[in-house]
CSV table of C-alpha atoms in Angstrom, one decimal:
chain,number,residue,atom,x,y,z
S,26,UNK,CA,0.0,0.0,0.0
S,27,UNK,CA,1.2,3.5,-1.0
S,28,UNK,CA,1.2,5.8,1.9
S,29,UNK,CA,1.7,9.4,1.4
S,30,UNK,CA,2.7,9.9,5.0
S,31,UNK,CA,6.0,8.3,4.3
S,32,UNK,CA,7.0,11.2,2.0
S,33,UNK,CA,5.6,14.4,4.0
S,34,UNK,CA,5.9,17.8,2.4
S,35,UNK,CA,8.8,19.5,4.5
S,36,UNK,CA,8.3,22.8,6.6
S,37,UNK,CA,7.0,25.4,4.3
S,38,UNK,CA,7.7,29.1,5.2
S,39,UNK,CA,6.9,32.4,3.8
S,40,UNK,CA,10.2,32.5,1.7
S,41,UNK,CA,9.0,29.4,-0.1
S,42,UNK,CA,6.5,31.2,-2.1
S,43,UNK,CA,8.8,31.5,-5.2
S,44,UNK,CA,10.0,28.2,-4.7
S,45,UNK,CA,6.5,26.6,-4.9
S,46,UNK,CA,5.5,28.8,-7.8
S,47,UNK,CA,8.6,27.7,-9.6
S,48,UNK,CA,8.0,23.9,-8.9
S,49,UNK,CA,4.5,24.3,-10.4
S,50,UNK,CA,5.8,26.2,-13.4
S,51,UNK,CA,8.4,23.4,-13.9
S,52,UNK,CA,6.0,20.7,-13.5
S,53,UNK,CA,3.5,22.3,-16.0
S,54,UNK,CA,6.5,22.8,-18.4
S,55,UNK,CA,5.9,26.6,-18.5
S,56,UNK,CA,9.5,27.7,-17.7
S,57,UNK,CA,11.8,29.5,-19.9
S,58,UNK,CA,15.4,28.5,-20.6
S,59,UNK,CA,16.6,31.1,-18.0
S,60,UNK,CA,14.0,30.2,-15.5
S,61,UNK,CA,14.9,26.6,-15.9
S,62,UNK,CA,18.7,27.6,-15.3
S,63,UNK,CA,17.9,29.4,-12.4
S,64,UNK,CA,15.6,26.7,-10.9
S,65,UNK,CA,18.3,24.1,-11.6
S,66,UNK,CA,21.0,26.1,-9.6
S,67,UNK,CA,18.6,26.3,-6.6
S,68,UNK,CA,18.1,22.7,-6.6
S,69,UNK,CA,21.6,22.0,-6.9
S,70,UNK,CA,22.7,24.2,-3.9
S,71,UNK,CA,19.6,24.1,-1.6
S,72,UNK,CA,18.7,20.8,0.3
S,73,UNK,CA,15.2,22.3,1.4
S,74,UNK,CA,14.5,23.3,-2.2
S,75,UNK,CA,15.3,19.6,-3.2
S,76,UNK,CA,12.9,18.1,-0.4
S,77,UNK,CA,10.1,20.5,-1.4
S,78,UNK,CA,10.3,19.5,-5.1
S,79,UNK,CA,11.1,15.9,-4.4
S,80,UNK,CA,7.9,15.8,-2.2
S,81,UNK,CA,5.6,17.5,-4.7
S,82,UNK,CA,6.7,15.0,-7.3
S,83,UNK,CA,6.1,12.1,-5.0
S,84,UNK,CA,2.6,13.2,-4.1
S,85,UNK,CA,1.9,13.9,-7.8
S,86,UNK,CA,3.0,10.1,-8.7
S,87,UNK,CA,0.8,8.7,-5.9
S,88,UNK,CA,-2.0,10.4,-7.3
S,89,UNK,CA,-1.4,8.9,-10.9
S,90,UNK,CA,-1.1,5.7,-9.3
S,91,UNK,CA,-4.4,5.9,-7.6
S,92,UNK,CA,-6.0,7.2,-10.8
S,93,UNK,CA,-4.6,4.2,-12.7
S,94,UNK,CA,-6.3,1.7,-10.3
S,95,UNK,CA,-9.5,3.3,-11.5
S,96,UNK,CA,-12.7,4.1,-9.5
S,97,UNK,CA,-13.1,0.5,-8.2
S,98,UNK,CA,-10.0,0.8,-6.1
S,99,UNK,CA,-10.6,1.0,-2.3
S,100,UNK,CA,-7.1,2.1,-1.5
S,101,UNK,CA,-7.1,5.6,0.1
S,102,UNK,CA,-4.3,8.2,-0.5
S,103,UNK,CA,-3.1,9.7,3.1
S,104,UNK,CA,-2.7,13.1,2.4
S,105,UNK,CA,-0.2,14.8,4.7
S,106,UNK,CA,-0.6,18.6,5.4
S,107,UNK,CA,2.6,20.5,5.2
S,108,UNK,CA,3.8,21.8,8.5
S,109,UNK,CA,3.6,25.3,8.8
S,110,UNK,CA,6.0,27.9,10.6
S,111,UNK,CA,4.3,30.7,12.6
S,112,UNK,CA,3.4,33.6,10.6
S,113,UNK,CA,1.5,36.7,10.8
S,114,UNK,CA,-0.4,38.9,8.5
S,115,UNK,CA,0.3,38.2,4.7
S,116,UNK,CA,2.2,34.9,5.7
S,117,UNK,CA,-0.7,33.4,7.2
S,118,UNK,CA,-2.7,34.0,4.0
S,119,UNK,CA,0.1,32.6,1.9
S,120,UNK,CA,0.5,29.5,3.9
S,121,UNK,CA,-3.2,28.6,3.3
S,122,UNK,CA,-2.8,29.4,-0.4
S,123,UNK,CA,0.2,27.3,-0.4
S,124,UNK,CA,-1.6,24.1,1.0
S,125,UNK,CA,-4.6,24.7,-1.4
S,126,UNK,CA,-2.1,25.1,-4.4
S,127,UNK,CA,-0.4,22.1,-3.7
S,128,UNK,CA,-3.3,19.9,-3.2
S,129,UNK,CA,-5.3,21.2,-6.2
S,130,UNK,CA,-2.0,21.5,-8.2
S,131,UNK,CA,-0.8,18.0,-7.5
S,132,UNK,CA,-4.3,16.6,-8.3
S,133,UNK,CA,-4.8,18.5,-11.7
S,134,UNK,CA,-1.2,17.6,-12.7
S,135,UNK,CA,-1.9,13.9,-11.9
S,136,UNK,CA,-5.2,14.0,-13.7
S,137,UNK,CA,-3.7,15.7,-16.9
S,138,UNK,CA,-0.9,13.3,-16.8
S,139,UNK,CA,-2.7,10.1,-16.7
S,140,UNK,CA,-4.8,8.5,-19.8
S,141,UNK,CA,-6.9,5.4,-18.9
S,142,UNK,CA,-6.1,2.3,-21.1
S,143,UNK,CA,-8.8,1.2,-23.5
S,144,UNK,CA,-9.1,-2.3,-21.7
S,145,UNK,CA,-9.2,-1.0,-18.2
S,146,UNK,CA,-6.3,-3.2,-17.4
S,147,UNK,CA,-4.1,-2.1,-14.5
S,148,UNK,CA,-0.8,-0.6,-15.6
S,149,UNK,CA,2.4,-1.8,-14.0
S,150,UNK,CA,4.1,1.3,-12.9
S,151,UNK,CA,7.6,1.6,-11.7
S,152,UNK,CA,8.2,3.7,-8.9
S,153,UNK,CA,10.4,7.0,-10.1
S,154,UNK,CA,13.8,7.3,-8.4
S,155,UNK,CA,15.0,10.5,-10.0
S,156,UNK,CA,14.4,13.4,-12.4
S,157,UNK,CA,16.0,14.4,-15.5
S,158,UNK,CA,16.8,18.3,-14.5
S,159,UNK,CA,19.0,19.7,-17.2
S,160,UNK,CA,20.8,18.8,-20.4
S,161,UNK,CA,23.2,20.8,-22.6
S,162,UNK,CA,23.6,19.7,-26.3
S,163,UNK,CA,22.4,16.1,-25.5
S,164,UNK,CA,22.3,13.4,-27.8
S,165,UNK,CA,21.0,10.0,-26.5
S,166,UNK,CA,21.3,6.5,-27.7
S,167,UNK,CA,20.0,3.3,-26.4
S,168,UNK,CA,18.5,4.7,-23.4
S,169,UNK,CA,15.8,2.6,-21.6
S,170,UNK,CA,14.5,5.7,-19.8
S,171,UNK,CA,12.7,8.8,-21.1
S,172,UNK,CA,15.0,11.6,-22.1
S,173,UNK,CA,12.8,14.7,-22.2
S,174,UNK,CA,13.7,17.4,-19.7
S,175,UNK,CA,11.7,17.0,-16.8
S,176,UNK,CA,11.1,13.4,-17.0
S,177,UNK,CA,10.5,11.1,-14.0
S,178,UNK,CA,13.0,8.3,-14.1
S,179,UNK,CA,12.4,4.8,-12.9
S,180,UNK,CA,15.3,2.3,-12.5
S,181,UNK,CA,17.0,2.1,-15.8
S,182,UNK,CA,19.8,3.1,-18.1
S,183,UNK,CA,20.7,6.5,-19.6
S,184,UNK,CA,23.1,6.3,-22.5
S,185,UNK,CA,24.5,9.8,-23.5
S,186,UNK,CA,26.4,10.0,-26.5
S,187,UNK,CA,27.0,13.7,-26.9
S,188,UNK,CA,26.7,16.7,-24.6
S,189,UNK,CA,26.1,16.6,-20.9
S,190,UNK,CA,23.0,16.1,-18.8
S,191,UNK,CA,22.1,16.2,-15.0
S,192,UNK,CA,20.0,13.9,-12.8
S,193,UNK,CA,18.6,14.7,-9.3
S,194,UNK,CA,17.7,11.4,-7.3
S,195,UNK,CA,14.8,11.6,-4.9
S,196,UNK,CA,17.2,11.2,-2.1
S,197,UNK,CA,18.6,14.9,-3.1
S,198,UNK,CA,22.0,13.6,-4.8
S,199,UNK,CA,22.5,15.4,-8.0
S,200,UNK,CA,24.6,13.5,-10.8
S,201,UNK,CA,26.1,15.4,-13.7
S,202,UNK,CA,26.9,13.1,-16.7
S,203,UNK,CA,29.3,14.1,-19.4
S,204,UNK,CA,29.3,12.2,-22.8
S,205,UNK,CA,30.1,9.6,-23.8
S,206,UNK,CA,28.5,7.9,-20.9
S,207,UNK,CA,26.2,5.0,-19.7
S,208,UNK,CA,24.7,5.5,-16.3
S,209,UNK,CA,22.1,3.0,-14.7
S,210,UNK,CA,19.8,4.2,-12.0
S,211,UNK,CA,19.2,1.5,-9.3
S,212,UNK,CA,17.2,3.3,-6.6
S,213,UNK,CA,17.0,6.5,-5.0
S,214,UNK,CA,20.4,5.9,-3.3
S,215,UNK,CA,22.3,4.0,-5.9
S,216,UNK,CA,23.6,4.4,-9.4
S,217,UNK,CA,26.0,2.4,-11.7
S,218,UNK,CA,28.6,3.9,-14.1
S,219,UNK,CA,29.3,1.4,-16.7
S,220,UNK,CA,31.5,4.0,-18.7
S,221,UNK,CA,32.3,7.6,-18.9
S,222,UNK,CA,32.4,10.5,-16.5
S,223,UNK,CA,30.0,11.8,-13.8
S,224,UNK,CA,30.2,14.3,-11.1
S,225,UNK,CA,28.1,13.8,-8.1
S,226,UNK,CA,26.9,16.3,-5.4
S,227,UNK,CA,25.6,14.5,-2.2
S,228,UNK,CA,23.8,16.7,0.4
S,229,UNK,CA,23.6,15.7,4.1
S,230,UNK,CA,20.2,14.2,3.5
S,231,UNK,CA,21.7,11.7,0.9
S,232,UNK,CA,24.8,10.8,2.9
S,233,UNK,CA,25.8,7.2,1.7
S,234,UNK,CA,24.7,7.7,-1.8
S,235,UNK,CA,26.7,5.0,-3.7
S,236,UNK,CA,27.9,4.8,-7.3
S,237,UNK,CA,28.8,1.2,-8.6
S,238,UNK,CA,31.4,0.3,-11.3
S,239,UNK,CA,33.0,-2.9,-12.6
S,240,UNK,CA,35.2,-4.1,-9.6
S,241,UNK,CA,34.5,-1.2,-7.3
S,242,UNK,CA,31.9,1.3,-5.6
S,243,UNK,CA,32.1,4.6,-4.6
S,244,UNK,CA,30.2,5.8,-1.3
S,245,UNK,CA,29.9,9.3,-0.9
S,246,UNK,CA,29.8,10.7,2.7
S,247,UNK,CA,29.3,14.3,1.5
S,248,UNK,CA,29.6,16.3,-0.7
S,249,UNK,CA,31.3,16.2,-4.2
S,250,UNK,CA,33.5,13.9,-6.2
S,251,UNK,CA,34.2,13.3,-9.9
S,252,UNK,CA,34.4,9.6,-11.2
S,253,UNK,CA,35.5,8.2,-14.6
S,254,UNK,CA,35.3,4.7,-15.8
S,255,UNK,CA,37.4,3.8,-18.7
S,256,UNK,CA,36.1,3.1,-22.1
S,257,UNK,CA,38.5,0.4,-23.4
S,258,UNK,CA,39.8,-3.0,-22.0
S,259,UNK,CA,42.2,-2.3,-19.3
S,260,UNK,CA,41.9,1.4,-19.1
S,261,UNK,CA,42.0,2.4,-15.5
S,262,UNK,CA,39.0,4.1,-13.7
S,263,UNK,CA,39.5,7.0,-11.3
S,264,UNK,CA,38.1,9.1,-8.5
S,265,UNK,CA,38.7,12.6,-7.4
S,266,UNK,CA,37.2,14.3,-4.3
S,267,UNK,CA,36.3,17.9,-4.6
S,268,UNK,CA,34.7,18.3,-1.2
S,269,UNK,CA,34.1,16.2,1.9
S,270,UNK,CA,34.8,12.6,2.0
S,271,UNK,CA,34.2,9.4,-0.1
S,272,UNK,CA,35.0,5.8,0.4
S,273,UNK,CA,36.2,3.7,-2.4
S,274,UNK,CA,35.5,-0.1,-2.0
S,275,UNK,CA,36.8,-3.0,-3.8
S,276,UNK,CA,36.7,-6.6,-2.9
S,277,UNK,CA,40.0,-6.4,-1.0
S,278,UNK,CA,39.9,-3.1,0.7
S,279,UNK,CA,38.1,0.2,1.6
S,280,UNK,CA,39.9,3.5,1.1
S,281,UNK,CA,38.8,6.7,2.4
S,282,UNK,CA,39.4,10.1,0.6
S,283,UNK,CA,39.3,13.6,1.6
S,284,UNK,CA,39.0,16.7,-0.4
S,285,UNK,CA,41.7,17.2,-3.1
S,286,UNK,CA,42.7,13.4,-2.9
S,287,UNK,CA,42.5,11.2,-5.9
S,288,UNK,CA,42.9,7.4,-6.8
S,289,UNK,CA,43.3,5.3,-9.9
S,290,UNK,CA,41.5,1.9,-9.7
S,291,UNK,CA,43.0,-0.9,-12.0
S,292,UNK,CA,42.4,-4.5,-11.6
S,293,UNK,CA,41.0,-4.1,-8.2
S,294,UNK,CA,43.9,-2.4,-7.0
S,295,UNK,CA,43.5,1.2,-5.6
S,296,UNK,CA,46.3,3.5,-5.9
S,297,UNK,CA,46.6,7.1,-4.5
S,298,UNK,CA,47.6,9.8,-7.1
S,299,UNK,CA,48.0,13.4,-7.8
S,300,UNK,CA,44.6,14.7,-8.9
S,301,UNK,CA,46.6,16.7,-11.5
S,302,UNK,CA,47.5,13.6,-13.2
S,303,UNK,CA,44.0,12.6,-14.0
S,304,UNK,CA,42.4,13.7,-17.2
S,305,UNK,CA,38.8,14.8,-17.0
S,306,UNK,CA,36.3,15.2,-19.8
S,307,UNK,CA,35.1,18.7,-20.4
S,308,UNK,CA,31.8,18.5,-22.3
S,309,UNK,CA,30.0,20.4,-19.5
S,310,UNK,CA,31.5,23.5,-21.1
S,311,UNK,CA,31.0,23.2,-24.8
S,312,UNK,CA,34.0,25.5,-25.7
S,313,UNK,CA,36.4,23.5,-23.5
S,314,UNK,CA,38.3,20.3,-24.8
S,315,UNK,CA,39.6,19.0,-21.6
S,316,UNK,CA,40.9,20.1,-18.0
S,317,UNK,CA,43.6,18.4,-15.7
S,318,UNK,CA,44.5,19.2,-12.2
S,319,UNK,CA,42.8,21.1,-9.3
S,320,UNK,CA,40.0,22.8,-11.4
S,321,UNK,CA,36.5,21.9,-11.4
S,322,UNK,CA,34.0,23.0,-14.1
S,323,UNK,CA,30.5,24.3,-13.3
S,324,UNK,CA,27.6,23.7,-15.8
S,325,UNK,CA,26.0,27.1,-15.0
S,326,UNK,CA,27.4,30.3,-13.7
S,327,UNK,CA,27.5,30.6,-9.9
S,328,UNK,CA,25.3,33.3,-8.1
S,329,UNK,CA,28.4,34.8,-6.9
S,330,UNK,CA,32.3,35.0,-7.2
S,331,UNK,CA,32.6,37.8,-4.7
S,332,UNK,CA,35.2,37.5,-1.8
S,333,UNK,CA,34.2,34.4,0.4
S,334,UNK,CA,31.1,33.6,-1.5
S,335,UNK,CA,32.6,30.8,-3.5
S,336,UNK,CA,35.4,29.2,-1.6
S,337,UNK,CA,37.5,26.0,-1.8
S,338,UNK,CA,41.0,25.6,-0.4
S,339,UNK,CA,42.2,23.0,-2.9
S,340,UNK,CA,40.1,23.6,-6.1
S,341,UNK,CA,39.6,26.4,-8.6
S,342,UNK,CA,36.3,26.4,-10.5
S,343,UNK,CA,36.0,27.3,-14.3
S,344,UNK,CA,32.6,28.7,-15.7
S,345,UNK,CA,31.4,30.2,-18.8
S,346,UNK,CA,30.3,33.8,-18.7
S,347,UNK,CA,29.2,35.2,-21.8
S,348,UNK,CA,29.1,34.0,-25.5
S,349,UNK,CA,29.6,35.6,-29.0
S,350,UNK,CA,30.6,39.1,-27.7
S,351,UNK,CA,31.6,41.3,-30.6
S,352,UNK,CA,34.5,43.2,-30.0
S,353,UNK,CA,34.0,46.6,-31.6
S,354,UNK,CA,37.0,48.6,-30.5
S,355,UNK,CA,40.5,47.5,-29.3
S,356,UNK,CA,40.5,45.6,-26.2
S,357,UNK,CA,43.4,46.1,-23.5
S,358,UNK,CA,44.2,42.6,-21.9
S,359,UNK,CA,47.0,41.3,-19.5
S,360,UNK,CA,48.1,38.5,-22.0
S,361,UNK,CA,47.6,38.3,-25.8
S,362,UNK,CA,50.6,36.2,-26.8
S,363,UNK,CA,51.8,32.7,-25.9
S,364,UNK,CA,54.5,32.4,-23.2
S,365,UNK,CA,55.3,31.7,-19.8
S,366,UNK,CA,54.3,34.7,-17.3
S,367,UNK,CA,54.5,35.6,-13.5
S,368,UNK,CA,51.5,37.1,-11.9
S,369,UNK,CA,52.8,40.4,-11.1
S,370,UNK,CA,54.9,41.1,-14.3
S,371,UNK,CA,52.3,40.6,-17.0
S,372,UNK,CA,53.3,42.5,-20.1
S,373,UNK,CA,49.9,43.7,-21.6
S,374,UNK,CA,48.6,43.6,-25.0
S,375,UNK,CA,45.6,44.4,-27.4
S,376,UNK,CA,43.0,42.3,-29.1
S,377,UNK,CA,42.0,43.7,-32.4
S,378,UNK,CA,38.3,44.8,-32.8
S,379,UNK,CA,36.1,42.9,-35.2
S,380,UNK,CA,36.1,39.5,-33.7
S,381,UNK,CA,33.6,37.5,-31.6
S,382,UNK,CA,34.7,36.0,-28.4
S,383,UNK,CA,33.4,33.8,-25.5
S,384,UNK,CA,34.3,34.5,-21.9
S,385,UNK,CA,35.3,32.2,-19.2
S,386,UNK,CA,36.2,32.8,-15.6
S,387,UNK,CA,38.8,30.9,-13.7
S,388,UNK,CA,38.2,31.6,-10.0
S,389,UNK,CA,40.2,30.4,-6.8
S,390,UNK,CA,39.3,31.5,-3.4
S,391,UNK,CA,40.6,29.6,-0.4
S,392,UNK,CA,39.2,32.2,2.0
S,393,UNK,CA,42.2,32.3,4.1
S,394,UNK,CA,43.2,34.8,6.9
S,395,UNK,CA,46.7,35.4,5.6
S,396,UNK,CA,49.7,34.0,4.0
S,397,UNK,CA,49.8,31.3,6.5
S,398,UNK,CA,46.5,30.0,5.4
S,399,UNK,CA,47.0,30.3,1.7
S,400,UNK,CA,46.0,27.6,-0.6
S,401,UNK,CA,47.6,26.5,-3.9
S,402,UNK,CA,46.2,25.0,-7.1
S,403,UNK,CA,47.6,24.0,-10.4
S,404,UNK,CA,46.4,22.5,-13.6
S,405,UNK,CA,45.5,23.3,-17.1
S,406,UNK,CA,42.6,23.9,-19.5
S,407,UNK,CA,42.4,23.3,-23.1
S,408,UNK,CA,39.9,25.0,-25.2
S,409,UNK,CA,38.5,24.0,-28.7
S,410,UNK,CA,39.4,27.3,-30.2
S,411,UNK,CA,42.2,29.9,-29.7
S,412,UNK,CA,42.6,31.9,-26.7
S,413,UNK,CA,42.8,35.4,-27.8
S,414,UNK,CA,43.5,37.3,-24.6
S,415,UNK,CA,43.6,37.0,-20.6
S,416,UNK,CA,42.1,39.6,-18.3
S,417,UNK,CA,43.3,39.9,-14.7
S,418,UNK,CA,43.9,42.8,-12.3
S,419,UNK,CA,43.5,45.8,-12.7
S,420,UNK,CA,41.1,45.3,-15.5
S,421,UNK,CA,38.9,42.7,-14.3
S,422,UNK,CA,36.1,44.9,-12.6
S,423,UNK,CA,35.7,47.1,-15.8
S,424,UNK,CA,35.4,44.2,-18.1
S,425,UNK,CA,32.7,42.7,-15.8
S,426,UNK,CA,29.8,44.4,-17.6
S,427,UNK,CA,31.1,43.5,-20.9
S,428,UNK,CA,32.1,39.9,-20.5
S,429,UNK,CA,30.8,38.8,-17.0
S,430,UNK,CA,27.8,36.5,-16.3
S,431,UNK,CA,24.6,38.4,-16.1
S,432,UNK,CA,23.4,36.3,-13.1
S,433,UNK,CA,26.9,36.3,-11.3
S,434,UNK,CA,27.9,39.0,-8.6
S,435,UNK,CA,31.4,40.2,-8.9
S,436,UNK,CA,33.6,42.3,-6.5
S,437,UNK,CA,34.3,45.7,-7.8
S,438,UNK,CA,37.8,46.0,-6.1
S,439,UNK,CA,41.2,45.5,-8.1
S,440,UNK,CA,42.8,43.0,-5.9
S,441,UNK,CA,41.0,40.1,-7.6
S,442,UNK,CA,43.6,39.1,-10.1
S,443,UNK,CA,47.2,37.6,-9.6
S,444,UNK,CA,50.2,38.2,-7.5
S,445,UNK,CA,53.9,37.3,-7.8
S,446,UNK,CA,53.4,33.8,-6.6
S,447,UNK,CA,51.0,33.0,-9.6
S,448,UNK,CA,52.2,31.7,-12.7
S,449,UNK,CA,50.4,31.4,-16.2
S,450,UNK,CA,51.6,29.7,-19.5
S,451,UNK,CA,49.8,30.0,-22.8
S,452,UNK,CA,50.7,27.4,-25.1
S,453,UNK,CA,52.1,28.1,-28.8
S,454,UNK,CA,48.8,27.1,-30.5
S,455,UNK,CA,46.9,29.2,-28.1
S,456,UNK,CA,44.6,26.4,-27.1
S,457,UNK,CA,45.8,25.4,-23.7
S,458,UNK,CA,46.3,27.6,-20.4
S,459,UNK,CA,48.6,26.0,-17.7
S,460,UNK,CA,48.1,27.7,-14.4
S,461,UNK,CA,49.6,27.7,-10.6
S,462,UNK,CA,47.7,29.9,-8.2
S,463,UNK,CA,48.8,30.6,-4.8
S,464,UNK,CA,46.6,32.8,-2.7
S,465,UNK,CA,44.7,33.3,0.7
S,466,UNK,CA,42.1,35.7,-1.0
S,467,UNK,CA,40.6,35.8,-4.3
S,468,UNK,CA,42.6,35.0,-7.6
S,469,UNK,CA,40.8,35.5,-10.9
S,470,UNK,CA,41.5,35.1,-14.6
S,471,UNK,CA,39.2,36.0,-17.3
S,472,UNK,CA,39.8,34.1,-20.5
S,473,UNK,CA,38.7,35.2,-23.9
S,474,UNK,CA,38.3,32.4,-26.7
S,475,UNK,CA,37.3,32.7,-30.3
S,476,UNK,CA,33.6,32.1,-30.7
S,477,UNK,CA,32.6,29.2,-32.9
S,478,UNK,CA,28.9,29.1,-34.2
S,479,UNK,CA,29.2,25.2,-33.7
S,480,UNK,CA,29.3,25.7,-29.9
S,481,UNK,CA,26.0,27.5,-30.3
S,482,UNK,CA,24.2,24.5,-31.2
S,483,UNK,CA,25.7,22.6,-28.1
S,484,UNK,CA,24.6,25.3,-25.7
S,485,UNK,CA,21.1,25.6,-27.2
S,486,UNK,CA,21.7,29.3,-28.3
């Protein structure tokens, strides 16, 4: 018997008004691309939002299953009223409206989502364990599950042949898939990676989320790791921890890993390695060919890269800011030619007008309190198209309005760039940027690459 009391709606407050509205719009398919991106970011970062949306989806499914059983069914649905925090004034009205909206909305969505079979037979419905929440340039092949954005996913396999996609499990775990990739959903707390690369974000409520693979399994105790399973026979697999702790289990041993640690797994043997020695696939960002080292790609721009807002002592982040920006006049940059450079001795240069560029931000903020708490990261980023210029201090703030993400908050002070401990190397073919950043505050580099129209199709522009 299905009992809705096993998945009650979480505590709803006045601040949840926008979240509930967004969830209803999402389930109705009424979101724009921009709204969907913002909703996706909120679900990725906010455990409470994940609980609300997951509960709403669960109640919708219960209604669908009851309707599927038909009017002869005597199995009741036990509806759990959301627990309300104390309000005054408008908040009391909103709380009551929210309850009504959830009850009527879930009923409406359920009724409009179900079509009775002609023979009145009882359909065999698999309980969904996840939701397909995002995709970028995704091409699917051989999947046993629906691949439309917003699809509820029962246990089954997703086969991604191009682009990237994101799955949110009902437990709250979020998995970013990068093509080529075969990923099987087993239950709300377990997946299986046959081959390819994933990045997993596991909030506290989903601690213990497990990804299985041939010969080993990764158990996440919070909060973020990247896992890669080799395509060919004999190719090793790898795990890199970005935040928190994970446990890598084989038949012979269990190995605990913390942030910035990495292992290579081959023939059942687990070997600790330098994270910088492990290649990762970069299809999360269509203009990027590959990355290595202490850098993590974000599929969407963060809400803020102001000081102490996006911090990690052992990992830099890379995200796309703007695409297809026309340079209408000469642009002053700090580096415009291949070579090796020291952070406080950058020569400067000019990018000629008339070309279109895409901008990317490399951001590192260890949130230290002085030199004794400084962090250090190193790695490389290889783009698909030539790098035309690098902007760092003191020109970052002036360029934010032109190249910065419109949804990201930036600091307006000049000390966001590089210092004498930092090193940058631009390869002779202009495709690869090597970096070594050492800082206790913010280090940022804005990277301008030639725009290519083929990437527009991947990004859905």
